[in-house]
Coordinates of C-alpha atoms and ligand atoms in Angstrom, one line a residue:
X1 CA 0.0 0.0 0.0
X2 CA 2.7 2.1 0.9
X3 CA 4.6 1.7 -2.4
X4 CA 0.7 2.5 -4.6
X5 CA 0.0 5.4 -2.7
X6 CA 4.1 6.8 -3.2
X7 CA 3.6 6.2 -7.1
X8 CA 0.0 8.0 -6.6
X9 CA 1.8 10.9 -5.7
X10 CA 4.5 10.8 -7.8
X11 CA 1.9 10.6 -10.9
X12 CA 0.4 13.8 -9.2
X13 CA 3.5 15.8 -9.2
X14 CA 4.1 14.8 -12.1
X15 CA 0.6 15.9 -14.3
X16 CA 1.1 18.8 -11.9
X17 CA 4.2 20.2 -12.7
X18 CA 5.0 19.1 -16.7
X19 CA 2.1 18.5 -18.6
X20 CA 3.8 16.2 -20.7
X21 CA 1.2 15.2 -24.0
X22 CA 0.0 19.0 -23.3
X23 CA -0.9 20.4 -27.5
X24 CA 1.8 23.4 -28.3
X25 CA 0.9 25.8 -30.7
X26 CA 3.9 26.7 -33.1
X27 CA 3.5 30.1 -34.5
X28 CA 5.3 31.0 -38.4
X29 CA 5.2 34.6 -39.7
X30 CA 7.3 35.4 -43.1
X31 CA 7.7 38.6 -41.8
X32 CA 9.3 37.6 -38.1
X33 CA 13.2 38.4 -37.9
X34 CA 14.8 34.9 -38.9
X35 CA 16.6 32.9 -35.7
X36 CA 13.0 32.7 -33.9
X37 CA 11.8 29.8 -31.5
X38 CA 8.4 29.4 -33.3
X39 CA 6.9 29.4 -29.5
X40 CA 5.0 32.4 -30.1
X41 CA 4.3 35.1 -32.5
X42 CA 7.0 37.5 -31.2
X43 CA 9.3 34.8 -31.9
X44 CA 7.6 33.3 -34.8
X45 CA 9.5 31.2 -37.2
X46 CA 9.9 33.2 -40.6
X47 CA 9.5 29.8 -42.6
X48 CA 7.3 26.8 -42.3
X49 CA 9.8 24.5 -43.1
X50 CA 11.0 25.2 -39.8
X51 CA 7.3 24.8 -37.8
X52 CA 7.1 21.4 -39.8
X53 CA 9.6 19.7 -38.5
X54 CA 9.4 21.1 -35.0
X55 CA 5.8 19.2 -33.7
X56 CA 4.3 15.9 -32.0
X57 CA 1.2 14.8 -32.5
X58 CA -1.8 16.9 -32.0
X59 CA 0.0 19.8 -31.7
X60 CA -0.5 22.8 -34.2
X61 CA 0.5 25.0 -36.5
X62 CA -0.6 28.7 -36.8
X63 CA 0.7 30.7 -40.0
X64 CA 0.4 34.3 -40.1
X65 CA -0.7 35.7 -44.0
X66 CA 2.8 36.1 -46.4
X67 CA 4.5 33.7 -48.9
X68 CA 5.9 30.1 -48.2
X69 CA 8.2 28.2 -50.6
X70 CA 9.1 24.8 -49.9
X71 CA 12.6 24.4 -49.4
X72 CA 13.1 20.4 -48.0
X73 CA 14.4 18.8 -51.2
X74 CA 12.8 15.1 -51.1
X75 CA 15.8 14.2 -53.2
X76 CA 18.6 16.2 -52.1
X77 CA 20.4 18.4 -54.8
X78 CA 17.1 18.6 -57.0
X79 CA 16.1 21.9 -56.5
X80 CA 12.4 20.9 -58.5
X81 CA 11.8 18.1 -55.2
X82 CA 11.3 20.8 -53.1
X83 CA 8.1 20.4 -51.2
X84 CA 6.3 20.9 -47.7
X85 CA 6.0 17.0 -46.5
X86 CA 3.5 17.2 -43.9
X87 CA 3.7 15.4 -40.8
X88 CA 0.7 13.1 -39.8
X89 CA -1.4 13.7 -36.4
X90 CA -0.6 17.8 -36.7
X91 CA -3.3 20.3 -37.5
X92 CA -1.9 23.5 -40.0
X93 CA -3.6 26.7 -39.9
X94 CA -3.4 29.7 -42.2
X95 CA -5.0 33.3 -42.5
X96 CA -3.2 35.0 -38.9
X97 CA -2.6 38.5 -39.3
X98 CA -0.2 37.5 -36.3
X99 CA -1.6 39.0 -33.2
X100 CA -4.7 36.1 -32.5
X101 CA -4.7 34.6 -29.4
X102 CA -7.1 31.7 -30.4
X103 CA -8.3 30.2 -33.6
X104 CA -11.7 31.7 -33.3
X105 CA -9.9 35.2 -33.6
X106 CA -8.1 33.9 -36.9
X107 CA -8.3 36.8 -39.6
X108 CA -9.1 34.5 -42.4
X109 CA -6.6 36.1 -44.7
X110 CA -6.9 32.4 -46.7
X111 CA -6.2 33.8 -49.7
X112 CA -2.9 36.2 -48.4
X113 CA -1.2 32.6 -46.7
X114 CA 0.6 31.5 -49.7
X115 CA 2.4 27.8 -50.4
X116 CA 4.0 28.6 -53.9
X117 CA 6.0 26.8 -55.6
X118 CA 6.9 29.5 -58.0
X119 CA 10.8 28.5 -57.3
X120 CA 13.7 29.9 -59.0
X121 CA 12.7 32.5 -62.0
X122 CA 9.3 34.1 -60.7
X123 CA 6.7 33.5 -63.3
X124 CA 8.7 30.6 -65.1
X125 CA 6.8 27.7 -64.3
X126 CA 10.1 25.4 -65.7
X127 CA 12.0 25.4 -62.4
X128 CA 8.9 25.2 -60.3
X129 CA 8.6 22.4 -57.3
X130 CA 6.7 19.1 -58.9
X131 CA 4.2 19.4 -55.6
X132 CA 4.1 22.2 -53.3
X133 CA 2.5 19.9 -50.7
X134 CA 3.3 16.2 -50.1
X135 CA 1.3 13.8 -47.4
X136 CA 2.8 10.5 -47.7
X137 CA 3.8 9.2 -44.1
X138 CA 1.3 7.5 -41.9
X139 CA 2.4 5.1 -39.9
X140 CA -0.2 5.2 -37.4
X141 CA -3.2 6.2 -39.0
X142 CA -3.4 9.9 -37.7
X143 CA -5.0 12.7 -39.2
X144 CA -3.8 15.7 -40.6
X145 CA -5.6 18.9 -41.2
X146 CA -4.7 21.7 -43.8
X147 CA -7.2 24.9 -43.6
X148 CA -6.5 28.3 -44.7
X149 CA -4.1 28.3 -47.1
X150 CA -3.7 29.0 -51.2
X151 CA -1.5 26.3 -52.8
X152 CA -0.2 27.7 -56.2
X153 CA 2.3 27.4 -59.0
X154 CA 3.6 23.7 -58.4
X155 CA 4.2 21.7 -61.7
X156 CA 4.8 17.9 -62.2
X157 CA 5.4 18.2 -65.3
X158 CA 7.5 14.7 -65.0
X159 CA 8.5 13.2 -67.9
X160 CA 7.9 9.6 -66.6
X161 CA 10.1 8.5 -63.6
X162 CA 9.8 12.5 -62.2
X163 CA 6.7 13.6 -60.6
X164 CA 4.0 14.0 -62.6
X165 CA 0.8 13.9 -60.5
X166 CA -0.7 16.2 -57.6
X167 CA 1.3 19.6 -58.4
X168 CA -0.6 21.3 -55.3
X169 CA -0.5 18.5 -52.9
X170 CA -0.4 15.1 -53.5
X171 CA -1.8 12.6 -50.9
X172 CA -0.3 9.2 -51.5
X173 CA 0.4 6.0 -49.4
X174 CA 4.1 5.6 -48.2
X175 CA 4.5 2.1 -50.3
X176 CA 7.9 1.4 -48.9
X177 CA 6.9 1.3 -45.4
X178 CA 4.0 -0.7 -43.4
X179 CA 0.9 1.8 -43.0
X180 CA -2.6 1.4 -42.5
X181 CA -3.5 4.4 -44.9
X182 CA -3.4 8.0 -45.4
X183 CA -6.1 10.3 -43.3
X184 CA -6.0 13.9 -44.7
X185 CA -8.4 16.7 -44.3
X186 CA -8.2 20.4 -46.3
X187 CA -10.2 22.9 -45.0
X188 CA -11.1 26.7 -46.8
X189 CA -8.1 26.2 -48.9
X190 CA -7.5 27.6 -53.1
X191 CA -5.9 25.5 -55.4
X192 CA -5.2 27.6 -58.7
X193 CA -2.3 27.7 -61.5
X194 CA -1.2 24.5 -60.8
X195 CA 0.6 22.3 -63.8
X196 CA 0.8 18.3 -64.3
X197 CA 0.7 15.5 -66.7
X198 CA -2.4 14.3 -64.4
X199 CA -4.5 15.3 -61.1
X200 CA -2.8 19.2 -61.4
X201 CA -4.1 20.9 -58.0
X202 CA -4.2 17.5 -56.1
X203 CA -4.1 14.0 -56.6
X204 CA -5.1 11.2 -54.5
X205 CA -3.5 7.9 -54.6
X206 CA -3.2 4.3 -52.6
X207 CA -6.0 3.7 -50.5
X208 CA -5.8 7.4 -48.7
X209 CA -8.7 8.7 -47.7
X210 CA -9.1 13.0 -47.6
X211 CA -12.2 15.2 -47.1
X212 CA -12.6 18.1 -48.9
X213 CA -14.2 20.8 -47.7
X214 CA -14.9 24.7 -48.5
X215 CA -12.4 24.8 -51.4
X216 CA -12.1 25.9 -54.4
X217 CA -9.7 25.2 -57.4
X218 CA -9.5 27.2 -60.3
X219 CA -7.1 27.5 -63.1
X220 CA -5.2 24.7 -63.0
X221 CA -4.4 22.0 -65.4
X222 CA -3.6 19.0 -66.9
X223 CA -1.9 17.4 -69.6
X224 CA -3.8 14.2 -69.7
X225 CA -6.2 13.5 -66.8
X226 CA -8.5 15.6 -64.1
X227 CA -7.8 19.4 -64.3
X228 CA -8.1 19.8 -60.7
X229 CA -8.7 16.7 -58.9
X230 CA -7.4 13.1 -60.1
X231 CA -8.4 10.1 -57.2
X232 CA -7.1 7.0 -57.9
X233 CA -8.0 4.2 -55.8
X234 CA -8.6 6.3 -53.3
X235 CA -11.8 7.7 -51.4
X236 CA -12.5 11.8 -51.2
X237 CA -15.5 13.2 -49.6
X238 CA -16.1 17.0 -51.5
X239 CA -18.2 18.7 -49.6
X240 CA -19.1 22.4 -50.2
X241 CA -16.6 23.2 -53.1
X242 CA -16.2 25.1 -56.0
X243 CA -14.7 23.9 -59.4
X244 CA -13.9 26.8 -62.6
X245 CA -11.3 27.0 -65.2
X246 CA -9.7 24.2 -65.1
X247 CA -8.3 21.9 -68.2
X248 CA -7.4 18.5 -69.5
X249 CA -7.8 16.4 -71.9
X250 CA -10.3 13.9 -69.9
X251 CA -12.3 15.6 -67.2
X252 CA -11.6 19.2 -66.8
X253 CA -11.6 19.7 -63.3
X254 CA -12.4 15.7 -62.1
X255 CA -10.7 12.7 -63.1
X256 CA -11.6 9.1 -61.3
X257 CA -10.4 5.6 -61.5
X258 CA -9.6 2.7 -59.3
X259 CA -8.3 -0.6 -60.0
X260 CA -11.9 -2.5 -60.1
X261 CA -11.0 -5.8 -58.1
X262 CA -9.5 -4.4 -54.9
X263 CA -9.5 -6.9 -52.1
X264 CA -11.9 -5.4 -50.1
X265 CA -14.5 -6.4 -52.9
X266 CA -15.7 -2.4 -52.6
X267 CA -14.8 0.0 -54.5
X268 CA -13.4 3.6 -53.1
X269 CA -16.1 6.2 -53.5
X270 CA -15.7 9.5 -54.1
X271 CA -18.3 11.2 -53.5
X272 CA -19.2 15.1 -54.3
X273 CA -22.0 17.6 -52.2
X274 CA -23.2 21.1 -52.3
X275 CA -20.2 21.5 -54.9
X276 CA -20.2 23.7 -58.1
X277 CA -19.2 23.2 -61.6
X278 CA -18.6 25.9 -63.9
X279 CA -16.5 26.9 -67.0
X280 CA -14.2 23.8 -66.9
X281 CA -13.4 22.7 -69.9
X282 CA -11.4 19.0 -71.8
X283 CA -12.1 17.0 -75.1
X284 CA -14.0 14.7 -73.0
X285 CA -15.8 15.3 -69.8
X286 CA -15.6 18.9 -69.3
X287 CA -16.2 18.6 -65.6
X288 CA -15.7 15.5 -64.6
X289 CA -14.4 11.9 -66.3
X290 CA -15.5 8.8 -64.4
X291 CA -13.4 6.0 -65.7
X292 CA -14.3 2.6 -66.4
X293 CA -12.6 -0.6 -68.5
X294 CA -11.1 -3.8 -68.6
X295 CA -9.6 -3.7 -65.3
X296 CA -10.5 -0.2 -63.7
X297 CA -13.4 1.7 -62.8
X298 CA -14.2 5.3 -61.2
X299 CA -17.2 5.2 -58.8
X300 CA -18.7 9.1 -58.4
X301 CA -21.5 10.2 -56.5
X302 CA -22.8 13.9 -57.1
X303 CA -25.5 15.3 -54.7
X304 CA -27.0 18.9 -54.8
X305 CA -24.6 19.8 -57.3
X306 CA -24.8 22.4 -60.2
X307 CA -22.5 22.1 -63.0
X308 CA -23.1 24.5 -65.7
X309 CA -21.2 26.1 -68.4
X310 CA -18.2 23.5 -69.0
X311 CA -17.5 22.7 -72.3
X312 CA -15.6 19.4 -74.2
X313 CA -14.2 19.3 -77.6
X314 CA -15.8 15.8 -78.8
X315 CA -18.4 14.7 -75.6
X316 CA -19.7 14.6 -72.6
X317 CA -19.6 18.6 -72.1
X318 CA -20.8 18.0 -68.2
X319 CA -19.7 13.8 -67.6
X320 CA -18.1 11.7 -69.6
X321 CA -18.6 8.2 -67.8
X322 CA -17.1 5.0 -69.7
X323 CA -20.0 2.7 -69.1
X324 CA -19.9 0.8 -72.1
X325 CA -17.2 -0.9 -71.0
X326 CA -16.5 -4.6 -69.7
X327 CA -16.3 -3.2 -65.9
X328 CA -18.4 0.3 -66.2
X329 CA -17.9 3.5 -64.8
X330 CA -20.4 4.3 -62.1
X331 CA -21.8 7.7 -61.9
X332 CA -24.7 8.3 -59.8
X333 CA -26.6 12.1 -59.8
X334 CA -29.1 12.9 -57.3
X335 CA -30.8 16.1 -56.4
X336 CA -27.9 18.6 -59.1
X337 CA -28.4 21.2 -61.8
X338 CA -27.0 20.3 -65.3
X339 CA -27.4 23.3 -67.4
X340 CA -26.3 25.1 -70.3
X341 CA -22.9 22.6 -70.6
X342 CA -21.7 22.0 -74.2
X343 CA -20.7 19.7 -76.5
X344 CA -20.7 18.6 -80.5
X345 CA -22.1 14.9 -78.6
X346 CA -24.2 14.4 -75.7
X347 CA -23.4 18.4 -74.5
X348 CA -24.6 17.6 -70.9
X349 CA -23.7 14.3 -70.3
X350 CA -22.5 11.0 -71.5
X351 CA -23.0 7.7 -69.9
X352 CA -25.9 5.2 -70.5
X353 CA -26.6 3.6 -67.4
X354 CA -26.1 6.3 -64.9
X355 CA -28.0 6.7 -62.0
X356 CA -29.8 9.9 -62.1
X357 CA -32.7 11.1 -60.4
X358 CA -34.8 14.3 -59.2
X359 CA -32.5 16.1 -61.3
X360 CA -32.7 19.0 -63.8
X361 CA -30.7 18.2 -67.0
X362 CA -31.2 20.2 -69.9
X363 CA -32.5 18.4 -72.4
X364 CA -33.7 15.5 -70.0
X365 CA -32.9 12.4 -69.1
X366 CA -34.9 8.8 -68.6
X367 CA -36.7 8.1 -65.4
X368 CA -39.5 10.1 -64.3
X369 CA -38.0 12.3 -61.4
X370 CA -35.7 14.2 -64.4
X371 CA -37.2 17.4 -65.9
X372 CA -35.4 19.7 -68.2
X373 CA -36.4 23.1 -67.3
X374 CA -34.7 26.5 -66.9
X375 CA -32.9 26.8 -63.4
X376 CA -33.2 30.7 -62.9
X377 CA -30.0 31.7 -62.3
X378 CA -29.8 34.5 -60.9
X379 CA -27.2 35.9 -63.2
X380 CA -25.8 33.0 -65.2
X381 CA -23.1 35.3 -67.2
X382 CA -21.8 36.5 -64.2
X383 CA -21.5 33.0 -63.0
X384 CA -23.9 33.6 -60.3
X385 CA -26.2 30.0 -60.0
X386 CA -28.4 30.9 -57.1
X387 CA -32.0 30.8 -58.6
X388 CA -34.5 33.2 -58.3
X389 CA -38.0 33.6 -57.0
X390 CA -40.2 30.9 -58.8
X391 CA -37.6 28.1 -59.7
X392 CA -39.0 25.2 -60.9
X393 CA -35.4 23.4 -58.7
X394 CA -37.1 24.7 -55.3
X395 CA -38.2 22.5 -53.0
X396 CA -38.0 19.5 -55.9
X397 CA -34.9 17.6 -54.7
X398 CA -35.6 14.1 -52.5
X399 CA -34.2 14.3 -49.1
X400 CA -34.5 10.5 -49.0
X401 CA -31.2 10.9 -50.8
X402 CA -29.5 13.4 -48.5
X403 CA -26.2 11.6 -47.8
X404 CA -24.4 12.0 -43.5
X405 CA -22.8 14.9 -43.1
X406 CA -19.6 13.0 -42.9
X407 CA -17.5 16.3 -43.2
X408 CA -19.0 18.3 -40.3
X409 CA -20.2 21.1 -42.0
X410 CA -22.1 22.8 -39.0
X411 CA -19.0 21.8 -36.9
X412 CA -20.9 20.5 -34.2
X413 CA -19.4 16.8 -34.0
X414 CA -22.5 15.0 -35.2
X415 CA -21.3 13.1 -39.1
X416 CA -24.5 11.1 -39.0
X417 CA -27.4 14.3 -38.8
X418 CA -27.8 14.5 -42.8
X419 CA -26.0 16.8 -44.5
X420 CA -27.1 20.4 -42.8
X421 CA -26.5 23.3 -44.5
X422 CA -26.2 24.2 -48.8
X423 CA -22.9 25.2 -50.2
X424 CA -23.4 28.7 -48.7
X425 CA -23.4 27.8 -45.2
X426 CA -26.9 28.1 -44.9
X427 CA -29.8 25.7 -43.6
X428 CA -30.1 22.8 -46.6
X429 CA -33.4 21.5 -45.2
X430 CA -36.3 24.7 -46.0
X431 CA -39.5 25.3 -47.3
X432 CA -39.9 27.3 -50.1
X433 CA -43.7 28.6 -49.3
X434 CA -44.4 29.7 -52.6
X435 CA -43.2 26.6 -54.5
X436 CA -44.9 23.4 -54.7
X437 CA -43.1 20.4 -53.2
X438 CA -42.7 18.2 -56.1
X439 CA -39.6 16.2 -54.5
X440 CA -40.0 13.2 -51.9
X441 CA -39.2 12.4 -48.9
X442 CA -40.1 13.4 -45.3
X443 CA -39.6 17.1 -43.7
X444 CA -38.8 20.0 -44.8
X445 CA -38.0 19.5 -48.9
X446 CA -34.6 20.0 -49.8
X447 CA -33.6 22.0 -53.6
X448 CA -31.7 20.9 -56.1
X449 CA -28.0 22.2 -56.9
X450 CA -25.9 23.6 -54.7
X451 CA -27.5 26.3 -53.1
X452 CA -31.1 26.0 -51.2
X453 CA -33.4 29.2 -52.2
Ligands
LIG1 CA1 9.7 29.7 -61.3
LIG2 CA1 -36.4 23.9 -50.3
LIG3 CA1 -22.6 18.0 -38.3

């Protein structure tokens, strides 16, 4: 007894005195004086490199509004490997002016934090890092979290053997060491001008699974595959994001494929919500490219989403899915806007055999939920796809179909209360009094596309 209550208080002194798993906040301003500690913003390290290799798990990150280049050459020597490898079970936040004393105080200066990899010559994208960002270790399935940030200017431009996939950030499985996955969440972040043979702004490979949430990616691009966003084998949750101007030949902004006989049996999903698609353009699939074939297929789910305006040379001007293939391409649409996309075949979308329903496609499409009718955007040539007054999209959408809100929207904790709230932040589930509830479902009847009216 004597001995128990002796390590009793021992234990006591000890959680006392050194709180030893206690979370530190490391603290990175570009415009600190170099030499700091990174312990608090008078003594901010002036470079993230530095805050990156400096946590333990759970700890965090804050990062005051400036310019970042990666620096930490993943091959030593080659300037172009350059990249900010992230380490798992950390949370990285952006948008500080520099004086906040907790995140809720954060300035949200997203778009002012910058992760460039403009290196070398500004403006000449020929020396630029092949991936800004890089999340490849996970040895003990921890999370990481990225919010608040623009990633720009990275290009894997390869040739074969060199980079040549997820420019921004690419989110891949360590191969070479045991892992049981990769866990990776981006929060209010930009991904624009970034450069690659495939997956530009981000790429998702090997069984890693990310959620995607209040982003937006615009102007990037592709050589061969996914503008924006190329998942391969991988599952992504898109929640709440935004999707313009970006190129490739197959799927503008979205490119995905899986190998179709993985051992689990199930294939990764990637599924989109409350997300917008506009002005993205590639021969085939001008927003999005579900892949199917001999050996592969891309599974997509797209609920409330609008996707309008995106263009393909030869089909699919909204999706191109390969379902006439031996293992097909599934594409499911529930509860979106496809308007106004274009195309010399099939303008808004190719794929016999998706799933589609409650859904307004111009120009219609089978089962007897689809309508073609004019959305009402608000102002559709200056991209703005609210809908007006007397939308025929209000209160038609089926909230049997309304998917978990596996990404915390509302941030209260609860992933299981269907999704909450429309691509705007506000309340998904509302009557439209002066519409007439032609959806289905129970309570309050949810809109179609991305925003509820
Ligand atoms: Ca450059
Ligand atoms: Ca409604
Ligand atoms: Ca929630």
């Amino acid at each position: 007894m004597q001995s128990i209550s002796m390590l009793l208080r021992a234990l006591t002194a000890l959680l006392l005195s050194a709180p030893l798993c206690a979370q530190q906040v490391w603290y990175v301003n570009s415009g600190a004086p170099a030499g700091g500690n990174g312990l608090a913003w008078a003594t901010a390290f002036d470079d993230l490199q530095a805050a990156l290799q400096a946590p333990n798990v759970d700890d965090q990150i804050w990062v005051a509004a400036g310019k970042y280049f990666p620096s930490h050459e993943e091959t030593p020597g080659s300037p172009r490997t350059a990249t900010f490898n992230l380490p798992m079970g950390i949370k990285i936040y952006g948008g500080f002016d520099g004086s906040e004393t907790s995140l809720s105080q954060r300035a949200e200066l997203f778009h002012q934090t910058i992760l460039s990899g403009d290196l070398g010559v500004t403006g000449d994208t020929s020396d630029n890092a092949y991936r800004v960002v890089l999340i490849n270790r996970n040895p003990q399935n921890l999370s990481t979290l990225l919010d608040g940030f623009t990633v720009e200017h990275g290009n894997a431009n390869g040739p074969t053997g060199l980079p040549e996939r997820g420019a921004g950030i690419y989110v891949t499985l360590d191969l070479t060491s045991p892992s049981w996955g990769v866990n990776f969440d981006l929060k209010n972040c930009t991904l624009r001008k970034n450069l690659a043979i495939y997956g530009a702004a981000m790429t998702v490979d090997n069984i890693a699974i990310v959620r995607l949430t209040d982003c937006h990616f615009t102007g990037n691009s592709s050589v061969e595959r996914g503008g924006a966003l190329q998942v391969h084998s991988a599952s992504a949750r898109v929640y709440n994001c935004e999707f313009d101007r970006n190129w490739a030949l197959k799927g503008g902004a979205i490119f995905l494929n899986s190998i179709a006989f993985d051992v689990s049996g199930v294939n990764p999903r990637v599924r989109f919500v409350n997300c917008l698609f506009h002005d993205n353009a590639a021969d085939r699939g001008g927003a999005a490219f579900i892949n199917g074939g001999q050996i592969v297929r891309g599974i997509g789910t797209f609920l409330n989403c609008t996707v309008a305006n995106n263009t393909a040379i030869s089909v699919g001007g909204g999706f191109f899915a390969r379902t006439e293939t031996q293992i097909p391409a599934i594409l499911e649409i529930y509860n979106s806007i496809v308007w106004n996309n274009c195309a010399p075949l099939n303008p808004q979308l190719f794929g016999p055999g998706t799933t589609m329903t409650y859904t307004n496609i111009r120009g219609g499409w089978d089962g007897s939920t689809n309508f073609s009718a004019d959305p009402g955007f608000v102002n559709e040539a200056q991209r703005d796809y609210h809908t007006r007054a007397g939308s025929r999209v209000h209160d038609a959408g089926d909230n049997g179909a309304m998917l978990p809100d596996l990404n915390d929207l509302d941030n209260d904790g609860n992933l299981f209360e269907l999704v909450p709230l429309d691509m705007d932040g506000k309340p998904r589930f509302k009557d439209d009094k002066y519409s007439r509830n032609t959806g289905a479902g129970t309570g309050r009847p949810v809109d179609l596309g991305a925003y509820e009216f």
